[in-house]
Amino acid sequence: ANVSVGIIYQYFNDKRDIFIEGVKRYSSDIMYPILEVLNDDKIELNNLAALLDKMVERHTFSLKEHEEISAMTHLDKEVGEIFRNSELMVTDKIVDYLKRKEYNIPNIKEKVHIIMSIIDDYCHEMVYHKHAEINYDIMKKEIINIIKNILK
């Protein structure tokens, strides 16, 4: 990229700092599609389908990197903390959004976090597992129904 090493180390102390900044960026790229979908006035079926599609797309743009970083969240305390903080930040933003839209839901933070886990599992199923016996169109519809029921 025609950038000298000296210039890079004006911004970072060492290679680990560079790596951690890359992990932060990757974490943001994975999490923020959820927030993009919430720009509409209310959560509807087509918004949830778009959310699921965007999340699956984000999981496929760098499959190998996603697998390696996912493993590192369990092996490296700092990497794990970055992802946990990102999850909680996105959870809080979704909760704030729902409250602004006057969703009066008991245990809303916990329910939103459950929904995020369901979506993440769906993405992994679509990208990594791809079971021939599973109808993913039906699964997507079921997930949308589950999310709607959780948010009642």
XYZ file of C-alpha atoms in Angstrom:
152
model
C 0.000 0.000 0.000
C 3.102 2.207 -0.215
C 2.880 3.115 3.465
C 6.079 3.145 5.462
C 6.374 1.161 8.654
C 7.302 4.342 10.521
C 4.010 5.977 9.666
C 2.039 2.942 10.858
C 3.846 2.896 14.191
C 2.977 6.558 14.767
C -0.606 5.292 15.218
C 0.050 1.863 16.760
C 2.492 0.682 19.420
C 3.041 -2.781 17.971
C 1.614 -5.490 15.705
C -0.888 -6.510 18.373
C -2.367 -2.983 18.413
C -2.786 -3.188 14.640
C -4.439 -6.590 14.977
C -6.793 -5.413 17.749
C -7.852 -2.431 15.641
C -8.622 -4.826 12.786
C -10.686 -7.001 15.130
C -12.653 -3.930 16.256
C -13.346 -3.028 12.638
C -14.419 -6.569 11.821
C -16.687 -6.654 14.863
C -18.364 -3.436 13.714
C -18.808 -4.759 10.177
C -20.551 -7.868 11.524
C -22.800 -6.063 14.034
C -23.915 -2.879 12.306
C -26.227 -4.341 9.629
C -28.699 -4.952 12.439
C -28.807 -1.219 13.100
C -29.186 -0.331 9.407
C -32.414 -2.312 9.161
C -33.885 -0.450 12.128
C -33.960 2.843 10.235
C -37.516 2.079 9.134
C -40.464 3.278 11.228
C -41.409 -0.130 12.552
C -40.252 -3.713 12.490
C -42.216 -5.582 9.850
C -41.866 -8.892 8.093
C -39.921 -7.406 5.186
C -37.565 -5.602 7.563
C -36.811 -8.814 9.436
C -36.208 -10.695 6.197
C -33.836 -7.930 5.089
C -32.073 -8.089 8.446
C -31.561 -11.833 8.139
C -30.309 -11.497 4.558
C -27.844 -8.739 5.492
C -26.543 -10.682 8.450
C -26.005 -13.805 6.338
C -24.236 -11.674 3.726
C -21.934 -10.214 6.389
C -21.006 -13.698 7.518
C -20.034 -14.754 3.983
C -17.862 -11.839 2.925
C -14.857 -13.253 4.770
C -15.626 -16.813 5.784
C -12.093 -17.832 6.798
C -11.512 -14.655 8.804
C -14.858 -15.064 10.560
C -13.981 -18.612 11.595
C -10.558 -17.591 12.894
C -11.793 -14.552 14.785
C -14.700 -16.532 16.236
C -12.202 -19.052 17.586
C -10.061 -16.234 18.965
C -12.988 -14.847 20.964
C -12.606 -17.969 23.111
C -8.806 -18.007 23.179
C -7.899 -14.341 23.548
C -9.415 -12.380 26.413
C -9.136 -8.996 24.672
C -10.659 -10.219 21.406
C -13.491 -11.854 23.340
C -14.098 -8.629 25.235
C -14.307 -6.633 21.984
C -17.049 -8.913 20.670
C -18.924 -9.015 23.992
C -18.860 -5.211 24.161
C -20.060 -4.944 20.552
C -22.914 -7.349 21.267
C -23.973 -5.375 24.322
C -23.704 -2.054 22.485
C -25.895 -3.333 19.656
C -28.309 -4.866 22.180
C -28.609 -1.495 23.930
C -29.158 0.352 20.634
C -31.892 -2.066 19.587
C -33.527 -1.766 23.015
C -33.418 2.035 22.744
C -34.939 1.834 19.261
C -37.755 -0.424 20.429
C -38.497 1.815 23.402
C -38.651 4.863 21.118
C -41.137 2.941 18.996
C -43.161 2.350 22.183
C -42.589 -1.359 22.466
C -43.379 -1.927 26.131
C -41.908 -5.371 26.525
C -40.925 -6.893 29.852
C -37.318 -8.092 29.994
C -36.628 -6.348 26.701
C -32.823 -6.404 26.933
C -32.743 -10.145 27.549
C -35.247 -10.774 24.750
C -33.250 -8.689 22.283
C -30.103 -10.578 23.215
C -31.905 -13.892 22.633
C -33.036 -12.638 19.218
C -29.465 -11.670 18.335
C -28.303 -15.186 19.257
C -31.024 -16.747 17.097
C -29.989 -14.568 14.159
C -26.319 -15.428 14.634
C -27.135 -19.157 14.756
C -29.221 -18.794 11.598
C -26.287 -17.115 9.842
C -23.939 -19.904 10.855
C -26.453 -22.472 9.650
C -26.774 -20.734 6.268
C -23.059 -20.099 5.756
C -21.281 -23.006 7.424
C -23.590 -25.963 7.918
C -25.896 -25.954 4.882
C -27.786 -29.122 5.796
C -29.414 -30.609 2.702
C -32.351 -31.793 4.841
C -33.232 -28.273 6.009
C -35.520 -25.982 4.034
C -33.927 -22.610 4.737
C -36.860 -20.638 3.365
C -39.084 -22.274 5.966
C -36.432 -21.748 8.632
C -36.264 -18.040 7.781
C -40.051 -17.705 8.088
C -39.997 -19.548 11.415
C -37.272 -17.272 12.752
C -39.282 -14.214 11.743
C -42.312 -15.647 13.559
C -40.210 -16.394 16.643
C -38.823 -12.841 16.696
C -42.303 -11.361 16.348
C -43.569 -13.558 19.191
C -40.676 -12.625 21.449
C -41.391 -8.937 20.829
C -45.096 -9.216 21.739
